[in-house]
Structure formats: C-alpha cells, structure tokens
PDB file with one MODEL, atoms N, CA, C and O in Angstrom:
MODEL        1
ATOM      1  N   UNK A   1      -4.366  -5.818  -4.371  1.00  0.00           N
ATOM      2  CA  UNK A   1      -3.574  -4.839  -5.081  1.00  0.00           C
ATOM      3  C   UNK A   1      -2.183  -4.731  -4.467  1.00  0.00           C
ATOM      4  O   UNK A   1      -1.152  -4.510  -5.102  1.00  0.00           O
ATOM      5  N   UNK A   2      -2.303  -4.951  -2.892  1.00  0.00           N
ATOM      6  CA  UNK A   2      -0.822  -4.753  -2.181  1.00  0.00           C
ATOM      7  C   UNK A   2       0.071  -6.158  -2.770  1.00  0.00           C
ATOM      8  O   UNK A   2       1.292  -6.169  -2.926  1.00  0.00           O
ATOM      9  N   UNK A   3      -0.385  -6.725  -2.905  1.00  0.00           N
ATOM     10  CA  UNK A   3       0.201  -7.965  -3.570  1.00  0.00           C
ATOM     11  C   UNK A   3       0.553  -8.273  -5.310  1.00  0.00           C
ATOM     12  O   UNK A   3       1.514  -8.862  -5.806  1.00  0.00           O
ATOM     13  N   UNK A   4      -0.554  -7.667  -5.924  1.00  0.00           N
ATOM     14  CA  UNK A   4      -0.588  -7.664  -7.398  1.00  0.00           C
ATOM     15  C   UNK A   4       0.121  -7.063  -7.944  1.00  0.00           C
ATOM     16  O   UNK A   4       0.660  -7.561  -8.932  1.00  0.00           O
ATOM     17  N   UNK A   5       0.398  -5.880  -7.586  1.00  0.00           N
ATOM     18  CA  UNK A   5       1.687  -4.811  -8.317  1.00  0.00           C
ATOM     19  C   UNK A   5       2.769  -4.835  -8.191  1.00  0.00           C
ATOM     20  O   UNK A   5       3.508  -4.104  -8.850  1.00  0.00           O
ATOM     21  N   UNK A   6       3.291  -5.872  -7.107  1.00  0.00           N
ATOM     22  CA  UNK A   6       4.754  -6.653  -6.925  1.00  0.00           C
ATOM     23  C   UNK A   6       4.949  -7.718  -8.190  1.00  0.00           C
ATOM     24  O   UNK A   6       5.712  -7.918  -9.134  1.00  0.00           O
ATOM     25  N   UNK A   7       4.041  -8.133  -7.727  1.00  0.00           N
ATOM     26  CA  UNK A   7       3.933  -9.536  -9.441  1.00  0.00           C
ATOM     27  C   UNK A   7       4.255  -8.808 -10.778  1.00  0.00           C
ATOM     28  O   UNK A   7       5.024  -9.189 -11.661  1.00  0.00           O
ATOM     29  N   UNK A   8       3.449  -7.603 -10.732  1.00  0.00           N
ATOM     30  CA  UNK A   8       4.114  -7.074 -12.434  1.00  0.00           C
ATOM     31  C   UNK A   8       4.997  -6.932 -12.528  1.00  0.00           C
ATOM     32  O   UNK A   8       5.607  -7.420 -13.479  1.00  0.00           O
ATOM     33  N   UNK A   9       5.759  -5.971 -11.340  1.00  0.00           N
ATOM     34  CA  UNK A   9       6.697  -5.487 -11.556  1.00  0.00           C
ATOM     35  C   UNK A   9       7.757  -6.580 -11.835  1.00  0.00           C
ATOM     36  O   UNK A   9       8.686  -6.251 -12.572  1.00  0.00           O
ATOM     37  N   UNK A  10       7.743  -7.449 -11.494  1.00  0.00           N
ATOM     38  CA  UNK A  10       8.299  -8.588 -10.972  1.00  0.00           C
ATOM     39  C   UNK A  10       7.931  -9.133 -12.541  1.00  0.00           C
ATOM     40  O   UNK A  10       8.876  -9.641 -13.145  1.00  0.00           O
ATOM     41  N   UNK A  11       7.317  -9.100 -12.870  1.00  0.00           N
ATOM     42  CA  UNK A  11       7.279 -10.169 -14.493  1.00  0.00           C
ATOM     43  C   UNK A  11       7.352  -9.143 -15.477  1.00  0.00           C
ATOM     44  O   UNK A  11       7.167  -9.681 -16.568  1.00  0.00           O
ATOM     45  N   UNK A  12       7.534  -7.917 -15.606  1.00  0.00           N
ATOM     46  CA  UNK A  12       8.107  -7.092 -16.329  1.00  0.00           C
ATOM     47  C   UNK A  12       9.597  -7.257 -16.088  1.00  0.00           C
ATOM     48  O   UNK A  12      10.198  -7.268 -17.162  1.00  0.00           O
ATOM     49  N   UNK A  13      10.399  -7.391 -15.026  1.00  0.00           N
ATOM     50  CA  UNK A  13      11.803  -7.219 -15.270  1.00  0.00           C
ATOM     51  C   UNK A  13      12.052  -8.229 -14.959  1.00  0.00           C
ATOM     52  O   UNK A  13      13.015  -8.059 -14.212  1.00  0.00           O
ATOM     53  N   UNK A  14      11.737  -9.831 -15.031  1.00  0.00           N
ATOM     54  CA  UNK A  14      12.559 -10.994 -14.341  1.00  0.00           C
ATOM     55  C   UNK A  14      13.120 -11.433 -15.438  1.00  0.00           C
ATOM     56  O   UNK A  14      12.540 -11.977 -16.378  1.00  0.00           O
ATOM     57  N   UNK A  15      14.781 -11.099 -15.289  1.00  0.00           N
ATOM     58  CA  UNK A  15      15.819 -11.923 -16.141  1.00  0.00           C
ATOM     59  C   UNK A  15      15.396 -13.586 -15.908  1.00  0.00           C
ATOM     60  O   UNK A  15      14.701 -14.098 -15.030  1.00  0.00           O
ATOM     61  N   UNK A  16      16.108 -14.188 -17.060  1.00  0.00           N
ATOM     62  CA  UNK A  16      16.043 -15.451 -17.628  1.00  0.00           C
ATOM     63  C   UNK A  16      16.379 -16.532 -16.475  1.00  0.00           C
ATOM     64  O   UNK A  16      17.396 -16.131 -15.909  1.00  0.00           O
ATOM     65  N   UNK A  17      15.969 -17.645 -15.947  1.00  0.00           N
ATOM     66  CA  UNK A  17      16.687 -18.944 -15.002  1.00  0.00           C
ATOM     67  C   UNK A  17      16.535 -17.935 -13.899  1.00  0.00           C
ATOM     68  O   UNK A  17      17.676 -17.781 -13.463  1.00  0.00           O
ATOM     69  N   UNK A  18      15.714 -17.176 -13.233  1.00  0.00           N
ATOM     70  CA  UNK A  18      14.904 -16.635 -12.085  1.00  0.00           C
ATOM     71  C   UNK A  18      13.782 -16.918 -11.956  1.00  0.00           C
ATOM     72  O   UNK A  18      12.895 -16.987 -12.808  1.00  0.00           O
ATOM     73  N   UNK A  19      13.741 -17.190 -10.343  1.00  0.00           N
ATOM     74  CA  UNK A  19      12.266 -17.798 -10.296  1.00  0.00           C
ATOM     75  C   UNK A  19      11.843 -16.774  -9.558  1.00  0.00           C
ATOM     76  O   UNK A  19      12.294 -16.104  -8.629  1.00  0.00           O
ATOM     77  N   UNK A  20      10.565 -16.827 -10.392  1.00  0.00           N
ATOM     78  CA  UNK A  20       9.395 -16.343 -10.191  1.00  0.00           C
ATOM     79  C   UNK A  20       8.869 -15.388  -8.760  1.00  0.00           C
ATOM     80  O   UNK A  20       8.789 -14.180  -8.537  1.00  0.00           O
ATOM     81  N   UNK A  21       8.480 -17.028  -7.713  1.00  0.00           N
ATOM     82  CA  UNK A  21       8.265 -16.963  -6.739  1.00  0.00           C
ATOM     83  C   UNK A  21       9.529 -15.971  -5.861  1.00  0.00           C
ATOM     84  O   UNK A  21       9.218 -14.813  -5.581  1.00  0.00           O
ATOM     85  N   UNK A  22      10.700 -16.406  -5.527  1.00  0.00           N
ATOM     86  CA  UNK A  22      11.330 -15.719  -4.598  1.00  0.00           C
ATOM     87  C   UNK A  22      11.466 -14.100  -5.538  1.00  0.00           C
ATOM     88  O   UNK A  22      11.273 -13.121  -4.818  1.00  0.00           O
ATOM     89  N   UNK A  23      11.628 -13.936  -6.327  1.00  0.00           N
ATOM     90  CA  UNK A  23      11.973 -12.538  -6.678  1.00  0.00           C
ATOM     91  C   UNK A  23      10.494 -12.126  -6.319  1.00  0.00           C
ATOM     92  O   UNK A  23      10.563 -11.246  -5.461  1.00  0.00           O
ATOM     93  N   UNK A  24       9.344 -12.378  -6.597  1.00  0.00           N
ATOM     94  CA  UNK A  24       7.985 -11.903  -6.057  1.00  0.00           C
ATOM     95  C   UNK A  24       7.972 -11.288  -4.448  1.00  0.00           C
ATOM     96  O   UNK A  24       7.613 -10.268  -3.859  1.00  0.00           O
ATOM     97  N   UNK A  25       8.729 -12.852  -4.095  1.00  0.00           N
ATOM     98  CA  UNK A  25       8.641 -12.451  -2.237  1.00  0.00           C
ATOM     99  C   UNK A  25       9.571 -11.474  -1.639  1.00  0.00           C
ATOM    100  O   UNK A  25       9.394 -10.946  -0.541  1.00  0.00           O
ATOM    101  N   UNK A  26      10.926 -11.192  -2.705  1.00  0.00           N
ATOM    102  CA  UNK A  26      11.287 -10.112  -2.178  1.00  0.00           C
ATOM    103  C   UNK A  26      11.049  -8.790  -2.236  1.00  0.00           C
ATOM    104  O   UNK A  26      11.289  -7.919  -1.400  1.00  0.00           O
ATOM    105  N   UNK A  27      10.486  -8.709  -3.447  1.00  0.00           N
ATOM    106  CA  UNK A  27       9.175  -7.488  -3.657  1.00  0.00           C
ATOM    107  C   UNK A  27       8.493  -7.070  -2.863  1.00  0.00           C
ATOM    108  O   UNK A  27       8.590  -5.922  -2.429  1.00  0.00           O
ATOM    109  N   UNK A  28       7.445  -8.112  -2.407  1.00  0.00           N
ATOM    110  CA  UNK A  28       6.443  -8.304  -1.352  1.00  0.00           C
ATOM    111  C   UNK A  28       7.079  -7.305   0.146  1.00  0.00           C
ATOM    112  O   UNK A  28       6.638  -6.458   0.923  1.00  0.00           O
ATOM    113  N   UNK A  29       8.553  -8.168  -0.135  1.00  0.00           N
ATOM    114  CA  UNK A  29       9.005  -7.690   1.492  1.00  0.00           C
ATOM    115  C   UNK A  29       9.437  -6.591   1.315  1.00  0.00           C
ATOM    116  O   UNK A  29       9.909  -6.259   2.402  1.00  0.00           O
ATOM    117  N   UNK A  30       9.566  -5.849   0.654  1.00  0.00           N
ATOM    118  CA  UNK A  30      10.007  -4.544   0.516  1.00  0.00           C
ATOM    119  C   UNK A  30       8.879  -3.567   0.633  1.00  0.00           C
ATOM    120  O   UNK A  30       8.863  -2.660   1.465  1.00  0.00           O
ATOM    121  N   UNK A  31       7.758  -3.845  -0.408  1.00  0.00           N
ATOM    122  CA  UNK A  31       6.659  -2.762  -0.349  1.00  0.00           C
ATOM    123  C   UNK A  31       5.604  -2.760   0.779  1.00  0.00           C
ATOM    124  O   UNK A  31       5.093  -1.708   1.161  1.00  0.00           O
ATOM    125  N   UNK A  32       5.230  -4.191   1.401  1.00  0.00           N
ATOM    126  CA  UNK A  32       4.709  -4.207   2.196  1.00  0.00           C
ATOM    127  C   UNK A  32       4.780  -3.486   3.424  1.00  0.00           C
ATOM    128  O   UNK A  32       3.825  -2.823   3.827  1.00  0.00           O
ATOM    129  N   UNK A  33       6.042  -3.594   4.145  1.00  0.00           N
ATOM    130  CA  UNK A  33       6.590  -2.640   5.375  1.00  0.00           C
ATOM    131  C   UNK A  33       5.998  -1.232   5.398  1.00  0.00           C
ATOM    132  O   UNK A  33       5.213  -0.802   6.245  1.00  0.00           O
ATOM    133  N   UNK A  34       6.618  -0.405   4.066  1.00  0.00           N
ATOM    134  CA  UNK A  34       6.195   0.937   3.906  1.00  0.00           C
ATOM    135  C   UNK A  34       4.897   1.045   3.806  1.00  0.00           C
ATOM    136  O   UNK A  34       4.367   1.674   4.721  1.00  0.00           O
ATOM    137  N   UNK A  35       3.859   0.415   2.558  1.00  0.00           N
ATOM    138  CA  UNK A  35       2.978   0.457   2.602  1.00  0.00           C
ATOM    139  C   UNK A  35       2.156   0.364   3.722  1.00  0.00           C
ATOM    140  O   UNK A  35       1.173   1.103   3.772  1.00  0.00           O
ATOM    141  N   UNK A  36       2.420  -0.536   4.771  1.00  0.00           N
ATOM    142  CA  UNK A  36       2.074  -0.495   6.127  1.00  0.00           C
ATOM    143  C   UNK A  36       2.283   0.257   6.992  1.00  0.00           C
ATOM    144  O   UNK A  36       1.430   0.070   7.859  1.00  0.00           O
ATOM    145  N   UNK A  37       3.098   1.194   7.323  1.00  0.00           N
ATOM    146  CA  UNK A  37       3.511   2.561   7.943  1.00  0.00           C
ATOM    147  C   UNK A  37       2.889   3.887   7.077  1.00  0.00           C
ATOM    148  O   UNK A  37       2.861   4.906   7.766  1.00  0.00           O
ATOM    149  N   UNK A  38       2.398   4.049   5.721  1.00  0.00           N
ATOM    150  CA  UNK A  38       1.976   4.379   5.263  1.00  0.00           C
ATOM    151  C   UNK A  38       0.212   4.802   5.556  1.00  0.00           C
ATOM    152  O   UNK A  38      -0.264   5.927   5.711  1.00  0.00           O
ATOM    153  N   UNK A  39      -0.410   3.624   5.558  1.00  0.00           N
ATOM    154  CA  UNK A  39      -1.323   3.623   5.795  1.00  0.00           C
ATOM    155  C   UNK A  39      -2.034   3.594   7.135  1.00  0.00           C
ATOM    156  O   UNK A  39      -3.249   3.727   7.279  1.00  0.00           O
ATOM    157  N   UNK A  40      -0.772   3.328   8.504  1.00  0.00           N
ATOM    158  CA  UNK A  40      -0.953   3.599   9.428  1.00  0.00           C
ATOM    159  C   UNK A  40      -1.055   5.253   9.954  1.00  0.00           C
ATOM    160  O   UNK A  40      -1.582   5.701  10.973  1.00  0.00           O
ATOM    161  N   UNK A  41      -0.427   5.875   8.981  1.00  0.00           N
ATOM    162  CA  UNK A  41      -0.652   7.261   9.455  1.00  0.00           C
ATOM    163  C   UNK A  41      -1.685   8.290   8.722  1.00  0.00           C
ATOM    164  O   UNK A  41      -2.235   9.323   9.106  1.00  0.00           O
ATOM    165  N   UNK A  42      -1.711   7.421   7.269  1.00  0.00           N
ATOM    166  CA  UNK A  42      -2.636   8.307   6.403  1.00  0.00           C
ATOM    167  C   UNK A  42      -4.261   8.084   7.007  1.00  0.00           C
ATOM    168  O   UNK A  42      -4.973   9.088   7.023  1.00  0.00           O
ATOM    169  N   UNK A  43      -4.838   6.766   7.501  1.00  0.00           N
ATOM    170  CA  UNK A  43      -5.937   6.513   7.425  1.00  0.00           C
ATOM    171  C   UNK A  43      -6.285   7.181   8.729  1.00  0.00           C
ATOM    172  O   UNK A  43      -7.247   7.919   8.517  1.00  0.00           O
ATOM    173  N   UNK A  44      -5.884   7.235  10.068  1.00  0.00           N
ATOM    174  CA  UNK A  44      -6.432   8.122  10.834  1.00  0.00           C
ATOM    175  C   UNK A  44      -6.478   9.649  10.602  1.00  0.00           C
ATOM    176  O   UNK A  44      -7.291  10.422  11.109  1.00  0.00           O
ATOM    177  N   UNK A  45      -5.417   9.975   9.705  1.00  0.00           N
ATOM    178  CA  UNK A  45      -5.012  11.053   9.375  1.00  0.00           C
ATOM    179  C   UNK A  45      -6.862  11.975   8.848  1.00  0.00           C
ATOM    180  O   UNK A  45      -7.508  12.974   9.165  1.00  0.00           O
ATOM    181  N   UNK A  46      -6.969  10.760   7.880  1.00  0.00           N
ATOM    182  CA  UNK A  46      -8.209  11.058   6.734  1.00  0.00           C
ATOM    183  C   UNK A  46      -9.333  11.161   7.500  1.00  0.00           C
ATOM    184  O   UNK A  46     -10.119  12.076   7.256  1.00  0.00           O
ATOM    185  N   UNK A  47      -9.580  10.292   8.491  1.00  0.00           N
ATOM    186  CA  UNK A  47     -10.592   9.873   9.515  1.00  0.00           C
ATOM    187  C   UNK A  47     -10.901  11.221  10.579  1.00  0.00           C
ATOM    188  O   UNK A  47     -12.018  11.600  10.931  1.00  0.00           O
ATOM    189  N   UNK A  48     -10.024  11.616  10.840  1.00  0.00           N
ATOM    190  CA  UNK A  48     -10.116  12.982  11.371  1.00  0.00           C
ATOM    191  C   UNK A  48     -10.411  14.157  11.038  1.00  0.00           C
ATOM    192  O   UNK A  48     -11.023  15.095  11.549  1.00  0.00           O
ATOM    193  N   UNK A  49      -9.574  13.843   9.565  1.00  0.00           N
ATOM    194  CA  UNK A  49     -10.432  15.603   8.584  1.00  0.00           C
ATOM    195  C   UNK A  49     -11.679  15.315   8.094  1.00  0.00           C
ATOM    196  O   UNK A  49     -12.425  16.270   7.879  1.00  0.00           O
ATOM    197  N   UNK A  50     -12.170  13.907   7.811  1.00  0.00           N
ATOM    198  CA  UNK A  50     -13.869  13.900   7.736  1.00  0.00           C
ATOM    199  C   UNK A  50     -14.388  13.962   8.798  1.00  0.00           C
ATOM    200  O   UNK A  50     -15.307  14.759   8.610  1.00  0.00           O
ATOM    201  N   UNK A  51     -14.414  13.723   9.579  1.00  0.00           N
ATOM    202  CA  UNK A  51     -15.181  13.846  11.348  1.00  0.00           C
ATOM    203  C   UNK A  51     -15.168  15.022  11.390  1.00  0.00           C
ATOM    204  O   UNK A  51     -16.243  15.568  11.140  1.00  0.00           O
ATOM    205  N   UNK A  52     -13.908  15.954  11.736  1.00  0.00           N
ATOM    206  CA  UNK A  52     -13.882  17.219  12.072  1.00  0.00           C
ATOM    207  C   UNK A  52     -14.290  18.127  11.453  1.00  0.00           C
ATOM    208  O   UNK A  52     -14.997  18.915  12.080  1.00  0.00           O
ATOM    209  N   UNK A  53     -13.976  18.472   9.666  1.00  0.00           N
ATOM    210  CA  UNK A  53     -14.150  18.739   9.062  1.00  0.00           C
ATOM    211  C   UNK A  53     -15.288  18.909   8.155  1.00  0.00           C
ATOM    212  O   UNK A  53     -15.865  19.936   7.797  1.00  0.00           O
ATOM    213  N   UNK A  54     -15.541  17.338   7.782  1.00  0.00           N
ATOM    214  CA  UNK A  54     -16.284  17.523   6.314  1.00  0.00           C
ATOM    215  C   UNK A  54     -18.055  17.315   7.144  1.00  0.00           C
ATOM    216  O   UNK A  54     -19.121  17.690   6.656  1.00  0.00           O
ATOM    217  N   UNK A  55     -17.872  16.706   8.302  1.00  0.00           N
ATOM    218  CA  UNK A  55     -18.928  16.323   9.111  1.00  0.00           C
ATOM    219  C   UNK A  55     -19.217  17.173  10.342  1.00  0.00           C
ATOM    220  O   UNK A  55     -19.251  16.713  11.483  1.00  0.00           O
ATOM    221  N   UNK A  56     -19.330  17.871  10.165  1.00  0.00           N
ATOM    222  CA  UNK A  56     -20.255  19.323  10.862  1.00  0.00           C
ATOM    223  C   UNK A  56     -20.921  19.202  11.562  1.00  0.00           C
ATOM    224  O   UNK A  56     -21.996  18.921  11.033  1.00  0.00           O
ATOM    225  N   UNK A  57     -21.015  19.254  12.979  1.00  0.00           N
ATOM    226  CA  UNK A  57     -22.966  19.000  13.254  1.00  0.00           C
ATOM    227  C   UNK A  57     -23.556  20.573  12.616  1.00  0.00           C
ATOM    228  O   UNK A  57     -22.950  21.548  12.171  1.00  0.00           O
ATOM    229  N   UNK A  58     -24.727  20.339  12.774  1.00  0.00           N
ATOM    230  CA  UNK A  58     -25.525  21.427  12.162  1.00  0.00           C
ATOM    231  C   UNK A  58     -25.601  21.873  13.522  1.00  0.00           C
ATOM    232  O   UNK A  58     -25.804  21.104  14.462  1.00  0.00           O
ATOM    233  N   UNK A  59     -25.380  23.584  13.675  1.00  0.00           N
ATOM    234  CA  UNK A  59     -25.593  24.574  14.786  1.00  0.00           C
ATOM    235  C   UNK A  59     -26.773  25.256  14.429  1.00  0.00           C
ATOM    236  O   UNK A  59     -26.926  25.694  13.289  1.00  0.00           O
ATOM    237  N   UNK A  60     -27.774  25.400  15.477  1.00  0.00           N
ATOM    238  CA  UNK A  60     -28.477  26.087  15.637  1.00  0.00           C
ATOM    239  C   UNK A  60     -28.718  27.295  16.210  1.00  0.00           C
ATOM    240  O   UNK A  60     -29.841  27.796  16.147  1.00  0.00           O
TER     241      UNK A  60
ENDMDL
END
C-alpha cells in the first residue's frame, strides 16, 4: 500500500512524454520518509495504550 498509492497518484496526473517510472520514484521519495517517522511514533504510541490501558491485569 506504501508503494501502491504513489502509482495512482502518479497515473492519475502524469502529463504526456513522462515516464512513468521516475515520476513514481519521486513520489515514493517523498511519502516514504514521512510515512516512516509517522509510524515510528504512532506504533509504540498504540502499543502502550493497549498494554496499559485496554489490557488490565485483573485485581483481586
């Protein structure tokens, strides 16, 4: 998907005698970075409010 939704976007707007490939890869290099800082902070983020949170021990 991190890869696939560059391609649309990318073949929804590619003017005429543009290729393909490099307008793809500069896509790529753009969303990838963020997406990667992104998910570096969200996924521990998430990992912590289920542990802490949603996963309880049971008190007796």
């Amino acid at each position: 998907m991190l890869l696939g939704m560059p391609a649309i976007m990318v073949a929804k707007n590619l003017p005429q005698h543009v290729s393909f490939l490099n307008a793809w890869l500069e896509a790529v290099g753009l969303i990838v970075p963020s997406a990667l800082l992104l998910l570096a902070v969200v996924a521990p983020t998430v990992r912590l409010f289920v542990t802490k949170v949603l996963l309880e021990p049971e008190t007796n």
